[in-house]
Every structure is written in structure tokens, then in C-alpha cells.
PDB file of C-alpha atoms in Angstrom:
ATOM      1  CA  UNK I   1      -4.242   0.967  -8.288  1.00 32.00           C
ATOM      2  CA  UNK I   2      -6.913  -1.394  -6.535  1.00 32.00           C
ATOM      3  CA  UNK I   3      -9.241   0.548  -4.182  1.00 31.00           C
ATOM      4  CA  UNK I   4     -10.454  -2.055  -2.481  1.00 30.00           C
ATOM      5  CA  UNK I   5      -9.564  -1.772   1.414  1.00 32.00           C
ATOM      6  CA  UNK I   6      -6.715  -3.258   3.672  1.00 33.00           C
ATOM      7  CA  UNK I   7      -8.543  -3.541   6.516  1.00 32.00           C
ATOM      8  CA  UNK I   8     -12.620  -3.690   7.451  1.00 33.00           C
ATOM      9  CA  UNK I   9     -13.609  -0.464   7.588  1.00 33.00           C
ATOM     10  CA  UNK I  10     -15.221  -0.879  10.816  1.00 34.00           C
ATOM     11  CA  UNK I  11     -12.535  -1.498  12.836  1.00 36.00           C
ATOM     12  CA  UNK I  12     -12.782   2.137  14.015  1.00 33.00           C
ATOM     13  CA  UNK I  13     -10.121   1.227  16.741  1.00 33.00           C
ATOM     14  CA  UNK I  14      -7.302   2.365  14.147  1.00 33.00           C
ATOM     15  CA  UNK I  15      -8.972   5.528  13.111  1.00 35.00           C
ATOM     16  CA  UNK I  16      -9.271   8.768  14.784  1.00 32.00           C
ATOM     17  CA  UNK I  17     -10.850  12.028  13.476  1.00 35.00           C
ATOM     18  CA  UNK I  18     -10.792  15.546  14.680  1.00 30.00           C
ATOM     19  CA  UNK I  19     -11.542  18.432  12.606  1.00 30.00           C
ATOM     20  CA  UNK I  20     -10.738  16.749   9.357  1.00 33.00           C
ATOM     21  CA  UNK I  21      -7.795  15.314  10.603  1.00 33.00           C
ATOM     22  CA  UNK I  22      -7.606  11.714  10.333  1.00 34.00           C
ATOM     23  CA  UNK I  23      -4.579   9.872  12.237  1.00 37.00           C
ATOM     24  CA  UNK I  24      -4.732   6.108  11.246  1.00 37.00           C
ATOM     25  CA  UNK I  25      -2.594   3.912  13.367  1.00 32.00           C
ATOM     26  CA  UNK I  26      -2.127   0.265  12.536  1.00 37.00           C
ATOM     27  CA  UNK I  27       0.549  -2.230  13.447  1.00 35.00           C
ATOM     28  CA  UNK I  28       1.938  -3.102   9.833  1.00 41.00           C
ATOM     29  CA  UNK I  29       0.742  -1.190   6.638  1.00 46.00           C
ATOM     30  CA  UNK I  30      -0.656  -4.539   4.954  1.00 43.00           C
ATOM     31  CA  UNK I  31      -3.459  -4.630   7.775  1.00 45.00           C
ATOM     32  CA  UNK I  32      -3.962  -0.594   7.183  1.00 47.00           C
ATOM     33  CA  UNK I  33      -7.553   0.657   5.592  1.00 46.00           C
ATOM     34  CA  UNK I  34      -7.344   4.049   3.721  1.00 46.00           C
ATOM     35  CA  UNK I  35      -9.621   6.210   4.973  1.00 44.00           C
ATOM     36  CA  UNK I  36     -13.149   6.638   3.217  1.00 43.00           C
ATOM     37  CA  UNK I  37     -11.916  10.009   1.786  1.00 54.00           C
ATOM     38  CA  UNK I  38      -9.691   8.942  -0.947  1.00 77.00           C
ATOM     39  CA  UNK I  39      -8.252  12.402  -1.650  1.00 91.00           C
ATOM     40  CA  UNK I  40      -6.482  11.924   1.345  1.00 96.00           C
ATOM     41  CA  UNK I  41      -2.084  12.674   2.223  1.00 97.00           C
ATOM     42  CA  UNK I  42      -0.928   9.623   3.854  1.00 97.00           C
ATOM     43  CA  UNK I  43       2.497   9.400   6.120  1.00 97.00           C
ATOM     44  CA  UNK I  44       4.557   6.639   6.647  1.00 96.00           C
ATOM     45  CA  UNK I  45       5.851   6.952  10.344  1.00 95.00           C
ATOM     46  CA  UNK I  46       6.383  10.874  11.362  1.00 94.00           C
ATOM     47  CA  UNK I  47       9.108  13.188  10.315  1.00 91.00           C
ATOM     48  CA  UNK I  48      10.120  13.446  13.925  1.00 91.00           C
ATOM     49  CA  UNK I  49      10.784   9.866  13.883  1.00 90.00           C
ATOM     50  CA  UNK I  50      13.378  10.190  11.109  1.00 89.00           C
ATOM     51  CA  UNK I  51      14.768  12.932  12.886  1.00 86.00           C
ATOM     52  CA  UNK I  52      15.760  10.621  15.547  1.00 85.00           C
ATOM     53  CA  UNK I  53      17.538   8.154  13.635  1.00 88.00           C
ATOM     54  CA  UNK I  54      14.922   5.872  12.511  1.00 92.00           C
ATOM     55  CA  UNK I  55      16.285   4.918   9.094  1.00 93.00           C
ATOM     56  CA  UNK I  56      14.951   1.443   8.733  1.00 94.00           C
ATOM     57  CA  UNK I  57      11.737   0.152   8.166  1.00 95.00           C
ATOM     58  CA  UNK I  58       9.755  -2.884   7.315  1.00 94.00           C
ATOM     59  CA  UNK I  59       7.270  -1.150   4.672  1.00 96.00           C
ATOM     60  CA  UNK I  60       7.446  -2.774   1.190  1.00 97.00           C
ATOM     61  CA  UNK I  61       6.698  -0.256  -1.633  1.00 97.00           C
ATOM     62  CA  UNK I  62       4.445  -2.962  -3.132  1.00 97.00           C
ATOM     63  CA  UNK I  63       2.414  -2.435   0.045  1.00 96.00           C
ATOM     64  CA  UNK I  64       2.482   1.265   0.105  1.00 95.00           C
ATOM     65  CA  UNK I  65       1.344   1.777  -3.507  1.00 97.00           C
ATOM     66  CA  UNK I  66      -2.129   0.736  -2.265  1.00 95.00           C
ATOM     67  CA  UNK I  67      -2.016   3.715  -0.063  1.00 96.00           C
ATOM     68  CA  UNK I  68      -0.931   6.292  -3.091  1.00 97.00           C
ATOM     69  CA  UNK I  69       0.545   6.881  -6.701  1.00 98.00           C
ATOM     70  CA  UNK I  70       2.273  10.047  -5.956  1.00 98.00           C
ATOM     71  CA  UNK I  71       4.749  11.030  -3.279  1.00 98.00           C
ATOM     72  CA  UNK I  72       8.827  11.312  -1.893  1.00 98.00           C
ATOM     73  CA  UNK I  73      10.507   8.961   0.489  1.00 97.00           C
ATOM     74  CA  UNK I  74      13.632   7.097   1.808  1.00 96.00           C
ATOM     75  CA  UNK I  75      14.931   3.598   0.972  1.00 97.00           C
ATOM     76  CA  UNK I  76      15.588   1.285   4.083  1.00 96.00           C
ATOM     77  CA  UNK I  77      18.451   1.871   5.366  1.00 96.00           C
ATOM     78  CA  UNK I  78      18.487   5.370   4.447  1.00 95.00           C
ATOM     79  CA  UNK I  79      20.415   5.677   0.735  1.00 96.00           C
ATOM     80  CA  UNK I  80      19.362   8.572  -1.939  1.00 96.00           C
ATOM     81  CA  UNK I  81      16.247  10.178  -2.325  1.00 98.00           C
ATOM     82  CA  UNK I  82      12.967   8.404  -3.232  1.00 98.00           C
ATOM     83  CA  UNK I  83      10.264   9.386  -5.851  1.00 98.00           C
ATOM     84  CA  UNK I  84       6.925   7.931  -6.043  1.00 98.00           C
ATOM     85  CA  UNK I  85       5.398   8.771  -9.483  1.00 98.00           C
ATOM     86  CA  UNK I  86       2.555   7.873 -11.855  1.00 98.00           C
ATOM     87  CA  UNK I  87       2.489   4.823  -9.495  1.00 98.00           C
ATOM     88  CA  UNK I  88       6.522   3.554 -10.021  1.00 98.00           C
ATOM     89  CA  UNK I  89       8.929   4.151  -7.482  1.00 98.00           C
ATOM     90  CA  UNK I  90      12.090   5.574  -7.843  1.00 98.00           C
ATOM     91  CA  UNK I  91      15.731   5.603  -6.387  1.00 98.00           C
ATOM     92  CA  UNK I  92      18.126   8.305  -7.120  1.00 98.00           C
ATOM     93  CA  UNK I  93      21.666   7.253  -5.392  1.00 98.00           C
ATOM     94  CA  UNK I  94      23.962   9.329  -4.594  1.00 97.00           C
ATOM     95  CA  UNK I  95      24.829  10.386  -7.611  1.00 97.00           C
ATOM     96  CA  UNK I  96      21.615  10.846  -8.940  1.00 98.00           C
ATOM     97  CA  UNK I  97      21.136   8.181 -11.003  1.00 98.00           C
ATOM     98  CA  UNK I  98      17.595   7.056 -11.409  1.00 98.00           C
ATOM     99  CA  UNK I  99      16.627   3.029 -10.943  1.00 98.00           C
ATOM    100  CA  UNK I 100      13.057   1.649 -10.522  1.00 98.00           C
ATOM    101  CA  UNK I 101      12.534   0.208  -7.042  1.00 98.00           C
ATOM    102  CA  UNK I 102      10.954  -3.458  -6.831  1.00 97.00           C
ATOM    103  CA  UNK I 103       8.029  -4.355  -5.042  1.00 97.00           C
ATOM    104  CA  UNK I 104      10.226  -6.211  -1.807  1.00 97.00           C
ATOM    105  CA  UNK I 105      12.313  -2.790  -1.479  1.00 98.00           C
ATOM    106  CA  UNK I 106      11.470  -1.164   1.582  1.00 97.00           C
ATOM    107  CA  UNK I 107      11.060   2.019   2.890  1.00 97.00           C
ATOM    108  CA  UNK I 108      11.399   3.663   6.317  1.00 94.00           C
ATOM    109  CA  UNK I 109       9.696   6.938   5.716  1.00 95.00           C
ATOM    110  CA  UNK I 110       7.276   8.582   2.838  1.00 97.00           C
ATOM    111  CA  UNK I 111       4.761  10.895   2.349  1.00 97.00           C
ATOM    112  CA  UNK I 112       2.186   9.971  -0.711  1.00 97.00           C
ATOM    113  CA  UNK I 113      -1.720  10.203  -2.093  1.00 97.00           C
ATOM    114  CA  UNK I 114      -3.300   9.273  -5.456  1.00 97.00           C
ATOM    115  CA  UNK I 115      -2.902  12.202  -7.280  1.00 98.00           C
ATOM    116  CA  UNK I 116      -5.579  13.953  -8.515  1.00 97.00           C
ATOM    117  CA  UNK I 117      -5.278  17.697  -9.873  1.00 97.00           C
ATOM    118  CA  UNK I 118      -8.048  19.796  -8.420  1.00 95.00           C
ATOM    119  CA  UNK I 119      -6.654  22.496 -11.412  1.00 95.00           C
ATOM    120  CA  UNK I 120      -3.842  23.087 -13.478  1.00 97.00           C
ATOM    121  CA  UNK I 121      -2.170  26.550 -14.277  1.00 95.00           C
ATOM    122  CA  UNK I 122       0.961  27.963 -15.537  1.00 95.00           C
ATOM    123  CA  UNK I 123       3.878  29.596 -13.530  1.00 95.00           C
ATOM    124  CA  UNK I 124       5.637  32.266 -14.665  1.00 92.00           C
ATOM    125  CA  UNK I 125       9.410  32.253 -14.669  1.00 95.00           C
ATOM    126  CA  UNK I 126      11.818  32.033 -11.788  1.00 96.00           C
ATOM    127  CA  UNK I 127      15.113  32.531 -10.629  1.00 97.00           C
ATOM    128  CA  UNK I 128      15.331  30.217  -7.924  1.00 97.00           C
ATOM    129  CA  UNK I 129      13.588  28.644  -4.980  1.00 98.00           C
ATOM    130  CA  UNK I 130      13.108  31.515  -3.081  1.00 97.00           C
ATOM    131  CA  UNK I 131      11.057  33.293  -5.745  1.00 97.00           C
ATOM    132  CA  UNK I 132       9.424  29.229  -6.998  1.00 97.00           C
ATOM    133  CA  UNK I 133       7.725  29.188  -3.541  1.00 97.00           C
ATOM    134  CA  UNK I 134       6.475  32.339  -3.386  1.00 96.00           C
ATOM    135  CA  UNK I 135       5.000  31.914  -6.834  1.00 96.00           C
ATOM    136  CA  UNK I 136       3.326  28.656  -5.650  1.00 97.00           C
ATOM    137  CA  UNK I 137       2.179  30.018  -2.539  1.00 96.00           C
ATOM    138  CA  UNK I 138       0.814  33.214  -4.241  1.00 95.00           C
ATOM    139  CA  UNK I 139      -1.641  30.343  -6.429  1.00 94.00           C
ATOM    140  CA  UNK I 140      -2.051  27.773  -3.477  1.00 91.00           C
ATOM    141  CA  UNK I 141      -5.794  28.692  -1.717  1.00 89.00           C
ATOM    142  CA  UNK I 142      -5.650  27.809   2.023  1.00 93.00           C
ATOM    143  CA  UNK I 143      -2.014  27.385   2.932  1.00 95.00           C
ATOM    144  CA  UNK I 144      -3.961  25.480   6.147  1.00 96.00           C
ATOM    145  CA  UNK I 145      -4.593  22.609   3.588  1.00 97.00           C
ATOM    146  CA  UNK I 146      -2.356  19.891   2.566  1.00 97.00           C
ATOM    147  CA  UNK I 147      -0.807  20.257  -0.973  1.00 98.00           C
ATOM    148  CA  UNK I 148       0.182  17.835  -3.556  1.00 98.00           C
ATOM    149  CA  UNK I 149       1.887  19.702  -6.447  1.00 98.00           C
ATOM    150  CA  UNK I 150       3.509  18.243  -9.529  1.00 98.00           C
ATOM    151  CA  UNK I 151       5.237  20.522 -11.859  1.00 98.00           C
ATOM    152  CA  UNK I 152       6.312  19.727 -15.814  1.00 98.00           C
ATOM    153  CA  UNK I 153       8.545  21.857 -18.019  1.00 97.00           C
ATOM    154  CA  UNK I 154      11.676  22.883 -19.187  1.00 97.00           C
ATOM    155  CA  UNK I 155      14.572  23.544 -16.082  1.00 98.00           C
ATOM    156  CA  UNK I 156      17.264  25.979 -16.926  1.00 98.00           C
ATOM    157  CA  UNK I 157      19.110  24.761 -14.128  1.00 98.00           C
ATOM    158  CA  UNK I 158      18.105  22.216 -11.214  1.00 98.00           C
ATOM    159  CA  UNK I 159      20.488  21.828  -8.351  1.00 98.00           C
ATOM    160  CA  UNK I 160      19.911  18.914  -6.073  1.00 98.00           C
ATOM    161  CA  UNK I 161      20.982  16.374  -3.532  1.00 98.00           C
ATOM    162  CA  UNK I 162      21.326  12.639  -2.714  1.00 97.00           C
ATOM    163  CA  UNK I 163      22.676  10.954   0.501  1.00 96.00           C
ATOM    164  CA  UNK I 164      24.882   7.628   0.830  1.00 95.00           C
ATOM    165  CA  UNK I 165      23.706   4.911   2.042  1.00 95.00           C
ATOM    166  CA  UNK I 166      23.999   4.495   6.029  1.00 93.00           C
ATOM    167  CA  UNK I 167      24.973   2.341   8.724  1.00 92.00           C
ATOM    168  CA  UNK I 168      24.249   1.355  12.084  1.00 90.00           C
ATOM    169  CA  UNK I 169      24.854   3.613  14.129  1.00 89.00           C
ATOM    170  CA  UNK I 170      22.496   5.788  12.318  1.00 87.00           C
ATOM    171  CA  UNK I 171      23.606   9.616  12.480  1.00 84.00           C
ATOM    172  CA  UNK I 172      21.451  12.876  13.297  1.00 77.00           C
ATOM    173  CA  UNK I 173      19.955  14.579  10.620  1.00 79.00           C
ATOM    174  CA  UNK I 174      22.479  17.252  10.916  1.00 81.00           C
ATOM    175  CA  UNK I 175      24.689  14.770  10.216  1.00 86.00           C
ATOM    176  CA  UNK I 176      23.040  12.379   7.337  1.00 88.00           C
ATOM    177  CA  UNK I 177      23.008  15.985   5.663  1.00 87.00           C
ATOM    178  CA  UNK I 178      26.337  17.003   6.062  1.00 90.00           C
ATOM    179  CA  UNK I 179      27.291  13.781   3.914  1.00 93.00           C
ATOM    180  CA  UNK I 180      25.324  14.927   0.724  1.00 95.00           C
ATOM    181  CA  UNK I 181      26.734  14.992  -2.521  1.00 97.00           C
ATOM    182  CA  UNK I 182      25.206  17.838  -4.353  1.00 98.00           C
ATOM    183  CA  UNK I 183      25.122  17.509  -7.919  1.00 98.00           C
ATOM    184  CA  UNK I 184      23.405  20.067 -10.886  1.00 98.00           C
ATOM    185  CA  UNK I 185      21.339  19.608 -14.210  1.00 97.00           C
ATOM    186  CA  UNK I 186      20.779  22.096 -16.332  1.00 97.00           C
ATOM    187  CA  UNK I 187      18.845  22.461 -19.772  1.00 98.00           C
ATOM    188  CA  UNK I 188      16.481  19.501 -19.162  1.00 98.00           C
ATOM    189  CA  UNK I 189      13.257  18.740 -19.245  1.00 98.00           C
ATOM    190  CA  UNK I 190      11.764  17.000 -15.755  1.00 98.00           C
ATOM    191  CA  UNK I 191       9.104  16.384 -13.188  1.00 98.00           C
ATOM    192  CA  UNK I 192       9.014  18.015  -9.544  1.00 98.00           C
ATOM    193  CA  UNK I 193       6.893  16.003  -6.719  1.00 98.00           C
ATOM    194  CA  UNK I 194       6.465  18.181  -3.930  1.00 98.00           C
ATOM    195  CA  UNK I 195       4.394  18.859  -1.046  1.00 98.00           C
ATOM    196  CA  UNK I 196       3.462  21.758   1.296  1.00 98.00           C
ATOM    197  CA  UNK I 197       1.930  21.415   4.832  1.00 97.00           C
ATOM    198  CA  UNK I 198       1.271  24.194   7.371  1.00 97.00           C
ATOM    199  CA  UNK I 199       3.369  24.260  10.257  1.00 95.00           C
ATOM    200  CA  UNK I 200       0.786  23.011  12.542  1.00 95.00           C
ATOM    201  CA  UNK I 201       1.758  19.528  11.909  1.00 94.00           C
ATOM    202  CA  UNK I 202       5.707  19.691  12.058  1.00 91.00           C
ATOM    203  CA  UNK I 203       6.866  16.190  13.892  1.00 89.00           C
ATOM    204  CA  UNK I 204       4.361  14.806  12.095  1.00 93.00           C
ATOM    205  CA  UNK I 205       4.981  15.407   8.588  1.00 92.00           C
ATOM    206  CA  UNK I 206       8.019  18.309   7.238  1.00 88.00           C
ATOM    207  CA  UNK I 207       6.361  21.341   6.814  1.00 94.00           C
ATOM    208  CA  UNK I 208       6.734  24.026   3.579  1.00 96.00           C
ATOM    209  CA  UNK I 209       7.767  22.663   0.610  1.00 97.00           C
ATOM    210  CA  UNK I 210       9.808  20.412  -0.107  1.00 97.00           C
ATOM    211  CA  UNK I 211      10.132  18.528  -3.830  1.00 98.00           C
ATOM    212  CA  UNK I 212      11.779  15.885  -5.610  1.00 98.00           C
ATOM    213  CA  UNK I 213      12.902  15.433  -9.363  1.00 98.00           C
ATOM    214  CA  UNK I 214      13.092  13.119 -11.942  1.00 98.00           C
ATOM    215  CA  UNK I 215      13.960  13.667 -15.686  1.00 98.00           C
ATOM    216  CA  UNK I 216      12.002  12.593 -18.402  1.00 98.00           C
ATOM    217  CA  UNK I 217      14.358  10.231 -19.424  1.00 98.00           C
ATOM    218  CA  UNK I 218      14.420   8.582 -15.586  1.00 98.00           C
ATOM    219  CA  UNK I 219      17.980   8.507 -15.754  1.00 98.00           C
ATOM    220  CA  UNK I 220      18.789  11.589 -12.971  1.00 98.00           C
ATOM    221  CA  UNK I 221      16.995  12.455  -9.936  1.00 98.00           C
ATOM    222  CA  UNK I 222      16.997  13.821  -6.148  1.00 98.00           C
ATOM    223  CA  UNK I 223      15.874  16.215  -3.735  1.00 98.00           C
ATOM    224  CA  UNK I 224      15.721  19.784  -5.050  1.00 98.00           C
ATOM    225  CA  UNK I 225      18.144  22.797  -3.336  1.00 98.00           C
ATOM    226  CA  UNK I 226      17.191  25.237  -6.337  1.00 98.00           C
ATOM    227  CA  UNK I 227      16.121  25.991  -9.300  1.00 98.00           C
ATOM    228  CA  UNK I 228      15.461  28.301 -12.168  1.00 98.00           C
ATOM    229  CA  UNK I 229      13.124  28.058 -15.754  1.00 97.00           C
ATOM    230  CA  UNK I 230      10.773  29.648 -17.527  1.00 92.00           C
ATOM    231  CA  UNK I 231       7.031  29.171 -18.079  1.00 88.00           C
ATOM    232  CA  UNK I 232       6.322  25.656 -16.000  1.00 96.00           C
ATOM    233  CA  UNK I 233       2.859  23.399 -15.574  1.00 97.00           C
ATOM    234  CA  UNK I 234       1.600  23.030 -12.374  1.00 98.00           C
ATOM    235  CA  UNK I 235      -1.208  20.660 -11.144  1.00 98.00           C
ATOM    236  CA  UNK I 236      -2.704  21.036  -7.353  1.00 98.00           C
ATOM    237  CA  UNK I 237      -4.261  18.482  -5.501  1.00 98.00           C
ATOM    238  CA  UNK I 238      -5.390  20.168  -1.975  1.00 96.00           C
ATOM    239  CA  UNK I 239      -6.753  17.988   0.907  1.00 96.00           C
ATOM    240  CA  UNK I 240      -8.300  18.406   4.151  1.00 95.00           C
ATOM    241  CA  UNK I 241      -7.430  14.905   5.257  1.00 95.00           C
ATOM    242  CA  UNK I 242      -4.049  13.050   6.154  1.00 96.00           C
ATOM    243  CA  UNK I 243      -3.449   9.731   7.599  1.00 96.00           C
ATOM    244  CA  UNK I 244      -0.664   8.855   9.600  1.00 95.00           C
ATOM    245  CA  UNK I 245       0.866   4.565   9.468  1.00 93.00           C
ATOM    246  CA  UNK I 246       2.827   3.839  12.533  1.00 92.00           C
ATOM    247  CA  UNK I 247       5.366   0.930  11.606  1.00 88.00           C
ATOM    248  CA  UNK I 248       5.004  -2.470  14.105  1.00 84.00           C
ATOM    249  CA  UNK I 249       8.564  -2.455  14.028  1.00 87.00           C
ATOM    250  CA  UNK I 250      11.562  -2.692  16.861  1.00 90.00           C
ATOM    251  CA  UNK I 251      14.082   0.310  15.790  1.00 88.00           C
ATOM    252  CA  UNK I 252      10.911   2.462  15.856  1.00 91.00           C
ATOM    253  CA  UNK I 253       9.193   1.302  18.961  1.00 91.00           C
ATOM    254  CA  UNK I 254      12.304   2.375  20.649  1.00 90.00           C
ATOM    255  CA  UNK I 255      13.782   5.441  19.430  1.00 88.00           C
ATOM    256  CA  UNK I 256      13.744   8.428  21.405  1.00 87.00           C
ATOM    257  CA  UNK I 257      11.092  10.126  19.062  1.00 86.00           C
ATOM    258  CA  UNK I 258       9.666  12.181  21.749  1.00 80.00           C
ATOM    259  CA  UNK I 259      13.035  13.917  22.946  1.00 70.00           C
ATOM    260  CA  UNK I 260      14.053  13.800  19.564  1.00 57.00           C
ATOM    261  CA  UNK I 261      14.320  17.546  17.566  1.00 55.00           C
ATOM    262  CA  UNK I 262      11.319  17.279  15.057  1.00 50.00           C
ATOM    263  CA  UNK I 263      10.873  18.623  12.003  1.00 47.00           C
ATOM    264  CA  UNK I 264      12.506  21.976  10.816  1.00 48.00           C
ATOM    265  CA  UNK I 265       9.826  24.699  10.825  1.00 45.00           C
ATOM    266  CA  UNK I 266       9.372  25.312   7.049  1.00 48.00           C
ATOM    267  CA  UNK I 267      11.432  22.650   5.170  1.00 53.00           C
ATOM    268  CA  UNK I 268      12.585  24.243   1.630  1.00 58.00           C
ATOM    269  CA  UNK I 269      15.816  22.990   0.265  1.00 62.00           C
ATOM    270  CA  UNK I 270      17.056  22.296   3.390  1.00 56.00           C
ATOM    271  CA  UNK I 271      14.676  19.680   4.519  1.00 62.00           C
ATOM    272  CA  UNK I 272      15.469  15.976   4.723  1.00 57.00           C
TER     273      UNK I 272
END
């Protein structure tokens, strides 16, 4: 991925830091910069955002690949469950069927970084998401960090989610949700992208963890309700930093973001 930046770096108007939290606003993600800490957790427009109906967007994926290799999303208009990984971008319908995303897609919402491992250990089994979270959060460090965690293995069972596509009028999120197909693999060998971020920043970006999978054939995916498998690989890469990209787009400028119900407080299966 090309490092070089998408805006001069000393345009300092579009960058604001406090305690190792940088917020970048820019009109359109093609004039962004990434910030001069690359290991860095960038968000597409804020969870609360989504919350309150915004399911379009004018963000190509070609464009937000510069920002990150690694990372879970929504298609504009919302339809299925996005995965960003190893730099492609995936689109699990509402079935689950897996199909690579072209450049022009577009994308209303994500969360993504270049993925680095800071270190790589082994989980020990688990029965299901309950007892997968605690055994990540028992091996996480600083749950006041932001953490990117891919996991490889063997699933016994994976039980997950897509959404249809939607329409104008765009529905709550109690809503969208109550329209998911739910759908279960079992016996086969996958990747989980996932995130967790302390509650602190709930509105901006869905706290806990939430994860999204793709076999190994790329032929199912979605969001994960559960789980359960034996010994798995998992690779960390903490930050201190995350960048938030405010879309120059109508539907967002107006929605009701602020009266709008934001994030759930720990996301889990749950989440959008």
C-alpha cells in the first residue's frame, strides 16, 4: 500500500491531538493525510452516525485502502457485512456469500489500520463468545488502547449474520437488525477481523469487540454472533492513536447524529 500522504502534512487545520488522540477531519477522504503515526485505527464517519440512519456514503474502497489493509465495514447503501483483509475487500450478502469488492464500490462506514502484529500467541479453546472475549481480554495489555486482532484456526462452529440490502427510508438500528438472516458454519477453517475499543469513545467508534469472518476459501463470510474451537492464532496490533474521516457528504451533514442513540456500550455479537 503506498505511504505517501493525501494531503500536506502541514495543513494542521484538519488535525487535532489531545492525549494521543488524534481526530482528523477532512471534507472527502481523497484530500485526507494519515497521521505521522502509521500504527494508527482510522474511522470512517462515527458509529453514532450509523446509528442514525446514515447508510450511504461517498467513500470509494480504492480510496480508503490508502488509509489501511485491515478492518470491517458496510457497503453503500447498507447490504451484508464488509471485511477488509490483507488489503482486499470483501462483501458477504446476506447469505454469506463472499465476493471481492471493486475499487468504485463505496462504503458508508468502516473501521481499519495497516496491520501490524505487535505479538502473536495461542488461545486456548472455547465454547463460545462469552468465554472467546474473556480469553482475549485476559492477553490484551491496556484495555484503554485500541486493538486490532486477527485470529487463524480451525472453527468448530461459527454462527454469524448478514443484513439485506436497504432502502430509503433507512431504518433504526434496532430495526436494520431485526432483518438479519443468521446463518452457521461449522468444521472450517477461517479468519476473524476484530477490534476492541474502551468505552470512552462509544459514538465515535463501537466499543468491545466486535469481529468479522471470512473462510479460507473466501466463499462464506459475516459478522460473528458465536463461536466455538480449539487451539486458535492470535496476532495483536495495539495503538494509542485513532483518526476519525468525516464524509463531505449531504445524508450525513444532515442526520440527526447528535440526538441520535450512539453506540451500544460494549458491542459483542450484538453490535452493528
Amino acid at each position: 500500500m503506498p505511504d505517501s500522504p493525501l494531503l500536506p502534512r502541514d495543513n494542521a487545520r484538519h488535525r487535532l491531538r489531545a492525549s494521543g488522540l488524534a481526530f482528523l477531519l477532512c471534507s472527502t477522504l481523497a484530500q485526507a493525510a494519515p497521521p505521522a503515526n502509521e500504527d494508527t485505527v482510522h474511522q470512517l464517519a462515527p458509529a453514532a452516525g450509523f446509528m442514525a440512519g446514515v447508510h450511504e456514503g461517498p467513500t470509494r474502497f480504492g480510496d480508503l485502502l490508502r488509509l489501511g489493509d485491515f478492518g470491517t465495514g458496510a457497503l453503500s447503501p447498507t447490504d451484508g457485512e464488509v471485511i477488509i483483509l490483507d488489503g482486499v475487500v470483501w462483501h458477504a450478502d446476506v447469505t454469506g456469500k463472499l465476493r471481492r469488492l471493486p475499487d468504485d464500490a463505496r462504503t458508508s462506514f468502516a473501521t481499519l489500520k495497516r496491520f501490524v502484529p505487535d505479538r502473536q500467541l495461542t488461545l486456548p479453546a472455547v465454547a463460545d463468545f462469552s468465554a472467546f472475549a474473556r480469553a482475549l481480554d485476559a492477553r490484551l495489555g491496556s484495555r484503554n488502547h485500541f486493538h486490532a486482532v486477527r485470529i487463524d484456526g480451525r472453527f468448530q462452529h461459527v454462527k454469524l449474520r448478514s443484513v439485506p440490502r436497504q432502502k430509503p427510508p433507512y431504518p433504526s438500528m434496532k430495526a436494520l437488525l431485526s432483518q438479519q438472516r443468521v446463518y452457521d458454519a461449522r468444521d472450517v477453517t477461517g479468519t476473524l477481523v476484530g477490534f476492541r475499543f474502551p468505552t470512552y469513545v462509544a459514538g465515535v467508534i463501537i466499543p468491545g469487540w466486535h469481529f468479522h469472518f471470512v473462510d479460507a476459501d473466501r466463499k462464506l463470510g459475516g459478522h460473528v454472533l458465536d463461536l466455538r474451537a480449539s487451539a486458535l492464532t492470535a496476532q495483536f496490533d495495539s495503538s494509542r492513536s485513532l483518526s476519525l474521516v468525516l464524509p463531505d457528504d449531504p445524508l450525513f451533514n444532515a442526520a440527526p447524529i447528535d440526538d441520535a442513540t450512539t453506540a451500544p456500550a460494549a458491542a459483542g455479537p450484538g453490535a452493528p
